[in-house]
Short mmCIF file of the C-alpha atoms (twelve columns), coordinates in Angstrom:
data_MODEL
# 
_entry.id   MODEL 
# 
loop_
_atom_site.group_PDB 
_atom_site.id 
_atom_site.type_symbol 
_atom_site.label_atom_id 
_atom_site.label_alt_id 
_atom_site.label_comp_id 
_atom_site.label_asym_id 
_atom_site.label_seq_id 
_atom_site.Cartn_x 
_atom_site.Cartn_y 
_atom_site.Cartn_z 
_atom_site.pdbx_PDB_model_num 
ATOM 1   C CA . MET A 1   83.685 154.382 70.129 1 
ATOM 2   C CA . ASN A 2   80.551 156.512 69.946 1 
ATOM 3   C CA . SER A 3   81.886 158.713 67.197 1 
ATOM 4   C CA . THR A 4   79.585 159.481 64.327 1 
ATOM 5   C CA . ARG A 5   80.853 160.661 61.031 1 
ATOM 6   C CA . ASP A 6   79.741 161.422 57.572 1 
ATOM 7   C CA . PHE A 7   81.172 159.284 54.815 1 
ATOM 8   C CA . SER A 8   82.420 160.797 51.601 1 
ATOM 9   C CA . SER A 9   81.674 157.754 49.430 1 
ATOM 10  C CA . GLY A 10  79.834 154.471 49.375 1 
ATOM 11  C CA . GLN A 11  83.158 152.673 49.279 1 
ATOM 12  C CA . GLU A 12  84.324 154.437 52.418 1 
ATOM 13  C CA . ALA A 13  81.062 153.590 54.211 1 
ATOM 14  C CA . ALA A 14  81.171 149.959 53.095 1 
ATOM 15  C CA . ASN A 15  84.767 149.583 54.287 1 
ATOM 16  C CA . ASP A 16  84.281 151.186 57.700 1 
ATOM 17  C CA . HIS A 17  85.695 148.793 60.309 1 
ATOM 18  C CA . ARG A 18  82.440 148.879 62.329 1 
ATOM 19  C CA . VAL A 19  80.350 147.995 59.301 1 
ATOM 20  C CA . LEU A 20  82.785 145.231 58.408 1 
ATOM 21  C CA . VAL A 21  82.864 143.684 61.884 1 
ATOM 22  C CA . PHE A 22  79.067 143.595 62.039 1 
ATOM 23  C CA . GLY A 23  78.872 142.144 58.528 1 
ATOM 24  C CA . ARG A 24  81.390 139.460 59.453 1 
ATOM 25  C CA . LEU A 25  79.414 138.635 62.598 1 
ATOM 26  C CA . LEU A 26  76.195 138.255 60.590 1 
ATOM 27  C CA . GLY A 27  77.933 136.328 57.831 1 
ATOM 28  C CA . ALA A 28  79.523 133.912 60.285 1 
ATOM 29  C CA . ALA A 29  76.243 133.438 62.159 1 
ATOM 30  C CA . ASN A 30  74.283 132.849 58.952 1 
ATOM 31  C CA . ARG A 31  76.827 130.377 57.600 1 
ATOM 32  C CA . LEU A 32  77.044 128.504 60.899 1 
ATOM 33  C CA . GLU A 33  73.267 128.395 61.224 1 
ATOM 34  C CA . PHE A 34  73.040 126.985 57.699 1 
ATOM 35  C CA . LEU A 35  75.696 124.321 58.320 1 
ATOM 36  C CA . LEU A 36  74.513 123.296 61.773 1 
ATOM 37  C CA . GLY A 37  70.831 123.580 60.871 1 
ATOM 38  C CA . ARG A 38  71.295 121.456 57.756 1 
ATOM 39  C CA . ASP A 39  72.968 118.773 59.853 1 
ATOM 40  C CA . LEU A 40  70.105 118.765 62.393 1 
ATOM 41  C CA . GLU A 41  67.592 118.369 59.567 1 
ATOM 42  C CA . GLN A 42  69.555 115.599 57.852 1 
ATOM 43  C CA . GLU A 43  70.339 113.642 61.011 1 
ATOM 44  C CA . PHE A 44  67.255 114.243 63.147 1 
ATOM 45  C CA . GLY A 45  64.557 115.605 60.846 1 
ATOM 46  C CA . ILE A 46  64.129 118.869 62.755 1 
ATOM 47  C CA . SER A 47  64.783 122.451 61.771 1 
ATOM 48  C CA . HIS A 48  67.138 124.660 63.713 1 
ATOM 49  C CA . SER A 49  64.070 126.608 64.948 1 
ATOM 50  C CA . LEU A 50  62.521 123.441 66.377 1 
ATOM 51  C CA . PHE A 51  65.841 122.557 67.987 1 
ATOM 52  C CA . GLU A 52  65.959 126.018 69.596 1 
ATOM 53  C CA . LEU A 53  62.410 125.463 70.905 1 
ATOM 54  C CA . LEU A 54  63.525 122.154 72.448 1 
ATOM 55  C CA . LEU A 55  66.478 123.924 74.078 1 
ATOM 56  C CA . LEU A 56  64.166 126.584 75.563 1 
ATOM 57  C CA . ALA A 57  61.793 123.924 76.882 1 
ATOM 58  C CA . GLY A 58  64.749 121.940 78.213 1 
ATOM 59  C CA . ARG A 59  66.068 124.965 80.101 1 
ATOM 60  C CA . ALA A 60  62.627 125.534 81.630 1 
ATOM 61  C CA . GLY A 61  62.448 121.979 82.956 1 
ATOM 62  C CA . ASP A 62  59.212 120.470 84.255 1 
ATOM 63  C CA . ALA A 63  57.776 123.882 85.133 1 
ATOM 64  C CA . GLY A 64  57.520 124.660 81.409 1 
ATOM 65  C CA . ILE A 65  57.911 127.910 79.514 1 
ATOM 66  C CA . PRO A 66  55.106 130.229 78.387 1 
ATOM 67  C CA . VAL A 67  54.610 130.628 74.632 1 
ATOM 68  C CA . ARG A 68  55.092 134.402 74.998 1 
ATOM 69  C CA . ASP A 69  58.583 133.778 76.468 1 
ATOM 70  C CA . ILE A 70  59.381 131.527 73.509 1 
ATOM 71  C CA . ALA A 71  58.295 134.331 71.186 1 
ATOM 72  C CA . GLN A 72  60.517 136.846 72.970 1 
ATOM 73  C CA . ALA A 73  63.537 134.540 73.131 1 
ATOM 74  C CA . ARG A 74  63.275 133.603 69.455 1 
ATOM 75  C CA . VAL A 75  62.287 137.136 68.348 1 
ATOM 76  C CA . LEU A 76  59.024 135.855 66.908 1 
ATOM 77  C CA . THR A 77  55.510 137.215 66.990 1 
ATOM 78  C CA . SER A 78  53.141 135.301 69.243 1 
ATOM 79  C CA . GLY A 79  51.609 133.822 66.076 1 
ATOM 80  C CA . GLY A 80  55.026 132.646 64.874 1 
ATOM 81  C CA . ALA A 81  55.765 131.082 68.258 1 
ATOM 82  C CA . THR A 82  52.341 129.406 68.299 1 
ATOM 83  C CA . ARG A 83  52.993 127.871 64.857 1 
ATOM 84  C CA . LEU A 84  56.410 126.631 66.018 1 
ATOM 85  C CA . VAL A 85  54.855 125.099 69.140 1 
ATOM 86  C CA . GLN A 86  52.130 123.473 67.014 1 
ATOM 87  C CA . ARG A 87  54.754 121.856 64.757 1 
ATOM 88  C CA . ALA A 88  56.608 120.528 67.803 1 
ATOM 89  C CA . SER A 89  53.345 119.243 69.274 1 
ATOM 90  C CA . VAL A 90  52.373 117.413 66.064 1 
ATOM 91  C CA . LEU A 91  55.797 115.734 66.123 1 
ATOM 92  C CA . GLY A 92  55.250 114.702 69.755 1 
ATOM 93  C CA . LEU A 93  58.261 116.719 70.958 1 
ATOM 94  C CA . ILE A 94  56.509 118.871 73.544 1 
ATOM 95  C CA . GLU A 95  53.540 118.832 75.894 1 
ATOM 96  C CA . ARG A 96  51.272 121.781 76.552 1 
ATOM 97  C CA . LYS A 97  49.476 122.557 79.781 1 
ATOM 98  C CA . ASN A 98  47.703 125.550 81.255 1 
ATOM 99  C CA . SER A 99  49.429 127.480 83.990 1 
ATOM 100 C CA . VAL A 100 48.024 126.848 87.465 1 
ATOM 101 C CA . SER A 101 48.254 130.558 88.319 1 
ATOM 102 C CA . ASP A 102 46.777 131.831 85.024 1 
ATOM 103 C CA . ALA A 103 44.711 129.487 82.852 1 
ATOM 104 C CA . ARG A 104 45.182 131.851 79.866 1 
ATOM 105 C CA . VAL A 105 48.915 131.054 79.840 1 
ATOM 106 C CA . GLN A 106 49.982 127.895 78.074 1 
ATOM 107 C CA . LEU A 107 53.199 126.293 79.344 1 
ATOM 108 C CA . ILE A 108 55.405 124.211 77.071 1 
ATOM 109 C CA . ARG A 109 57.644 121.420 78.292 1 
ATOM 110 C CA . LEU A 110 59.517 118.568 76.685 1 
ATOM 111 C CA . SER A 111 57.785 115.243 76.119 1 
ATOM 112 C CA . ALA A 112 59.817 112.094 76.734 1 
ATOM 113 C CA . HIS A 113 60.340 111.839 72.961 1 
ATOM 114 C CA . GLY A 114 61.382 115.517 72.811 1 
ATOM 115 C CA . GLU A 115 63.884 115.053 75.622 1 
ATOM 116 C CA . ASP A 116 65.369 111.981 73.938 1 
ATOM 117 C CA . LEU A 117 65.678 113.828 70.628 1 
ATOM 118 C CA . LEU A 118 67.127 116.904 72.356 1 
ATOM 119 C CA . LEU A 119 69.834 114.804 74.011 1 
ATOM 120 C CA . LYS A 120 70.838 113.106 70.760 1 
ATOM 121 C CA . ALA A 121 70.677 116.276 68.666 1 
ATOM 122 C CA . SER A 122 72.576 118.287 71.288 1 
ATOM 123 C CA . SER A 123 75.474 115.841 71.258 1 
ATOM 124 C CA . ARG A 124 75.727 116.175 67.494 1 
ATOM 125 C CA . HIS A 125 75.249 119.952 67.686 1 
ATOM 126 C CA . VAL A 126 78.110 120.289 70.195 1 
ATOM 127 C CA . GLU A 127 80.386 118.273 67.888 1 
ATOM 128 C CA . ASN A 128 79.572 120.700 65.075 1 
ATOM 129 C CA . ILE A 129 80.055 123.763 67.289 1 
ATOM 130 C CA . GLU A 130 83.490 122.458 68.218 1 
ATOM 131 C CA . ARG A 131 84.322 121.624 64.598 1 
ATOM 132 C CA . TYR A 132 83.181 124.883 63.000 1 
ATOM 133 C CA . LEU A 133 83.832 127.344 65.812 1 
ATOM 134 C CA . LEU A 134 85.666 126.413 68.982 1 
ATOM 135 C CA . ASP A 135 88.413 124.278 67.436 1 
ATOM 136 C CA . LEU A 136 89.472 127.335 65.403 1 
ATOM 137 C CA . LEU A 137 90.208 129.308 68.583 1 
ATOM 138 C CA . SER A 138 92.705 128.879 71.378 1 
ATOM 139 C CA . PRO A 139 91.134 128.194 74.800 1 
ATOM 140 C CA . THR A 140 91.770 131.837 75.784 1 
ATOM 141 C CA . GLU A 141 90.238 133.139 72.547 1 
ATOM 142 C CA . ALA A 142 87.217 130.865 73.018 1 
ATOM 143 C CA . GLU A 143 86.668 132.205 76.544 1 
ATOM 144 C CA . VAL A 144 87.010 135.843 75.466 1 
ATOM 145 C CA . PHE A 145 84.717 135.219 72.484 1 
ATOM 146 C CA . SER A 146 82.121 133.513 74.681 1 
ATOM 147 C CA . GLU A 147 82.055 136.375 77.171 1 
ATOM 148 C CA . ALA A 148 81.940 139.021 74.436 1 
ATOM 149 C CA . ILE A 149 79.059 137.321 72.613 1 
ATOM 150 C CA . LYS A 150 77.172 136.930 75.894 1 
ATOM 151 C CA . ARG A 151 77.548 140.642 76.644 1 
ATOM 152 C CA . ILE A 152 76.532 141.629 73.109 1 
ATOM 153 C CA . SER A 153 73.525 139.303 73.197 1 
ATOM 154 C CA . LYS A 154 72.342 140.558 76.609 1 
ATOM 155 C CA . ASN A 155 72.627 144.174 75.498 1 
ATOM 156 C CA . ALA A 156 70.674 143.519 72.296 1 
ATOM 157 C CA . ALA A 157 68.004 141.560 74.224 1 
ATOM 158 C CA . GLN A 158 67.480 144.530 76.555 1 
ATOM 159 C CA . GLU A 159 66.864 146.788 73.568 1 
ATOM 160 C CA . LEU A 160 64.296 144.536 71.885 1 
ATOM 161 C CA . PRO A 161 60.675 145.586 71.934 1 
ATOM 162 C CA . VAL A 162 58.208 143.181 73.517 1 
ATOM 163 C CA . MET A 163 57.121 140.876 70.717 1 
ATOM 164 C CA . PRO A 164 53.426 141.137 69.799 1 
# 
Protein backbone atom coordinates (compact mmCIF):
# COMPACT_ATOMS: atom_id res chain seq x y z
CA MET A 1 0.00 0.00 0.00
CA ASN A 2 3.01 2.29 -0.23
CA SER A 3 2.45 3.10 -3.87
CA THR A 4 2.75 6.70 -4.91
CA ARG A 5 1.24 7.98 -8.06
CA ASP A 6 0.61 11.12 -9.94
CA PHE A 7 -2.99 12.08 -10.49
CA SER A 8 -4.21 13.30 -13.83
CA SER A 9 -7.01 15.49 -12.44
CA GLY A 10 -8.34 17.03 -9.27
CA GLN A 11 -11.36 14.78 -9.51
CA GLU A 12 -9.18 11.69 -9.65
CA ALA A 13 -7.16 12.87 -6.64
CA ALA A 14 -10.28 13.74 -4.65
CA ASN A 15 -11.82 10.33 -5.36
CA ASP A 16 -8.75 8.26 -4.50
CA HIS A 17 -9.83 5.56 -2.03
CA ARG A 18 -7.05 6.54 0.43
CA VAL A 19 -8.09 10.18 0.41
CA LEU A 20 -11.72 9.16 0.84
CA VAL A 21 -11.08 6.80 3.76
CA PHE A 22 -9.08 9.45 5.60
CA GLY A 23 -11.74 12.08 4.89
CA ARG A 24 -14.44 9.75 6.19
CA LEU A 25 -12.40 9.07 9.33
CA LEU A 26 -11.98 12.80 9.98
CA GLY A 27 -15.60 13.53 9.15
CA ALA A 28 -16.87 10.82 11.47
CA ALA A 29 -14.54 11.94 14.27
CA ASN A 30 -15.53 15.59 13.88
CA ARG A 31 -19.24 14.80 13.82
CA LEU A 32 -18.99 12.47 16.82
CA GLU A 33 -16.93 15.00 18.75
CA PHE A 34 -19.55 17.65 18.02
CA LEU A 35 -22.46 15.43 19.08
CA LEU A 36 -20.82 13.97 22.17
CA GLY A 37 -19.15 17.25 23.14
CA ARG A 38 -22.42 19.16 22.83
CA ASP A 39 -24.09 16.64 25.12
CA LEU A 40 -21.32 16.98 27.75
CA GLU A 41 -21.70 20.76 27.67
CA GLN A 42 -25.50 20.66 27.89
CA GLU A 43 -25.67 18.02 30.62
CA PHE A 44 -22.57 18.76 32.69
CA GLY A 45 -21.38 22.23 31.70
CA ILE A 46 -17.95 21.06 30.53
CA SER A 47 -16.31 21.08 27.13
CA HIS A 48 -15.05 17.93 25.51
CA SER A 49 -11.48 19.21 26.12
CA LEU A 50 -12.14 19.51 29.86
CA PHE A 51 -13.67 16.04 29.86
CA GLU A 52 -10.54 14.67 28.15
CA LEU A 53 -8.41 16.38 30.83
CA LEU A 54 -10.50 14.68 33.53
CA LEU A 55 -10.01 11.33 31.79
CA LEU A 56 -6.22 11.85 31.69
CA ALA A 57 -6.15 12.81 35.37
CA GLY A 58 -8.40 9.85 36.18
CA ARG A 59 -6.06 7.44 34.40
CA ALA A 60 -3.10 8.86 36.33
CA GLY A 61 -4.79 8.26 39.68
CA ASP A 62 -3.48 9.79 42.90
CA ALA A 63 0.06 10.06 41.54
CA GLY A 64 -1.14 12.76 39.13
CA ILE A 65 -0.06 13.61 35.61
CA PRO A 66 2.44 16.30 34.59
CA VAL A 67 1.09 19.22 32.55
CA ARG A 68 3.63 18.43 29.80
CA ASP A 69 2.11 14.92 29.46
CA ILE A 70 -1.35 16.48 29.17
CA ALA A 71 -0.01 18.72 26.41
CA GLN A 72 1.46 15.76 24.54
CA ALA A 73 -1.63 13.57 24.94
CA ARG A 74 -3.98 16.33 23.79
CA VAL A 75 -1.59 17.63 21.10
CA LEU A 76 -1.49 21.05 22.73
CA THR A 77 1.33 23.47 23.36
CA SER A 78 2.38 23.74 26.99
CA GLY A 79 0.57 27.11 27.07
CA GLY A 80 -2.63 25.51 25.76
CA ALA A 81 -2.40 22.73 28.35
CA THR A 82 -1.74 25.27 31.11
CA ARG A 83 -4.87 27.24 30.12
CA LEU A 84 -6.92 24.03 30.09
CA VAL A 85 -5.60 23.09 33.54
CA GLN A 86 -6.36 26.61 34.82
CA ARG A 87 -9.98 26.34 33.62
CA ALA A 88 -10.34 22.97 35.36
CA SER A 89 -8.78 24.39 38.52
CA VAL A 90 -11.14 27.40 38.59
CA LEU A 91 -14.06 24.96 38.30
CA GLY A 92 -12.66 22.91 41.20
CA LEU A 93 -12.24 19.80 39.03
CA ILE A 94 -8.55 19.19 39.62
CA GLU A 95 -5.84 19.73 42.22
CA ARG A 96 -2.29 20.78 41.45
CA LYS A 97 0.80 19.82 43.39
CA ASN A 98 4.53 19.95 42.80
CA SER A 99 6.33 16.72 42.07
CA VAL A 100 8.37 15.39 44.98
CA SER A 101 11.24 14.44 42.65
CA ASP A 102 11.23 17.71 40.66
CA ALA A 103 9.61 20.82 42.13
CA ARG A 104 9.49 22.41 38.64
CA VAL A 105 6.98 19.76 37.53
CA GLN A 106 3.36 20.36 38.41
CA LEU A 107 1.21 17.23 38.79
CA ILE A 108 -2.52 17.30 38.11
CA ARG A 109 -5.00 14.98 39.77
CA LEU A 110 -8.75 14.87 40.15
CA SER A 111 -10.42 16.68 43.03
CA ALA A 112 -13.35 14.94 44.72
CA HIS A 113 -15.69 17.17 42.69
CA GLY A 114 -13.77 16.33 39.48
CA GLU A 115 -13.99 12.60 40.18
CA ASP A 116 -17.73 12.84 40.85
CA LEU A 117 -18.28 14.79 37.63
CA LEU A 118 -16.05 12.40 35.67
CA LEU A 119 -18.08 9.41 36.85
CA LYS A 120 -21.41 10.99 35.92
CA ALA A 121 -20.19 12.39 32.59
CA SER A 122 -18.48 9.11 31.67
CA SER A 123 -21.70 7.15 32.13
CA ARG A 124 -23.49 9.53 29.79
CA HIS A 125 -20.54 9.55 27.38
CA VAL A 126 -20.55 5.74 27.17
CA GLU A 127 -24.28 5.77 26.40
CA ASN A 128 -23.60 8.17 23.53
CA ILE A 129 -20.63 6.14 22.26
CA GLU A 130 -22.86 3.08 22.16
CA ARG A 131 -25.68 5.00 20.48
CA TYR A 132 -23.64 6.76 17.79
CA LEU A 133 -20.87 4.23 17.21
CA LEU A 134 -20.88 0.78 18.73
CA ASP A 135 -24.57 -0.05 18.23
CA LEU A 136 -24.03 0.42 14.47
CA LEU A 137 -21.46 -2.39 14.39
CA SER A 138 -21.66 -6.10 15.06
CA PRO A 139 -19.60 -7.27 18.06
CA THR A 140 -16.93 -8.60 15.66
CA GLU A 141 -16.85 -5.33 13.70
CA ALA A 142 -16.60 -3.35 16.94
CA GLU A 143 -13.62 -5.44 18.08
CA VAL A 144 -11.84 -5.13 14.72
CA PHE A 145 -12.56 -1.39 14.63
CA SER A 146 -11.28 -0.92 18.18
CA GLU A 147 -8.02 -2.73 17.45
CA ALA A 148 -7.51 -0.91 14.15
CA ILE A 149 -8.09 2.52 15.71
CA LYS A 150 -5.73 1.66 18.57
CA ARG A 151 -2.99 0.68 16.11
CA ILE A 152 -3.55 3.80 13.99
CA SER A 153 -3.54 6.04 17.06
CA LYS A 154 -0.34 4.49 18.48
CA ASN A 155 1.44 4.86 15.15
CA ALA A 156 0.40 8.51 14.81
CA ALA A 157 1.42 9.22 18.44
CA GLN A 158 4.91 7.85 17.75
CA GLU A 159 5.29 10.23 14.82
CA LEU A 160 4.23 13.37 16.71
CA PRO A 161 6.88 15.91 17.60
CA VAL A 162 7.30 16.73 21.28
CA MET A 163 4.88 19.56 21.95
CA PRO A 164 6.53 22.86 22.93
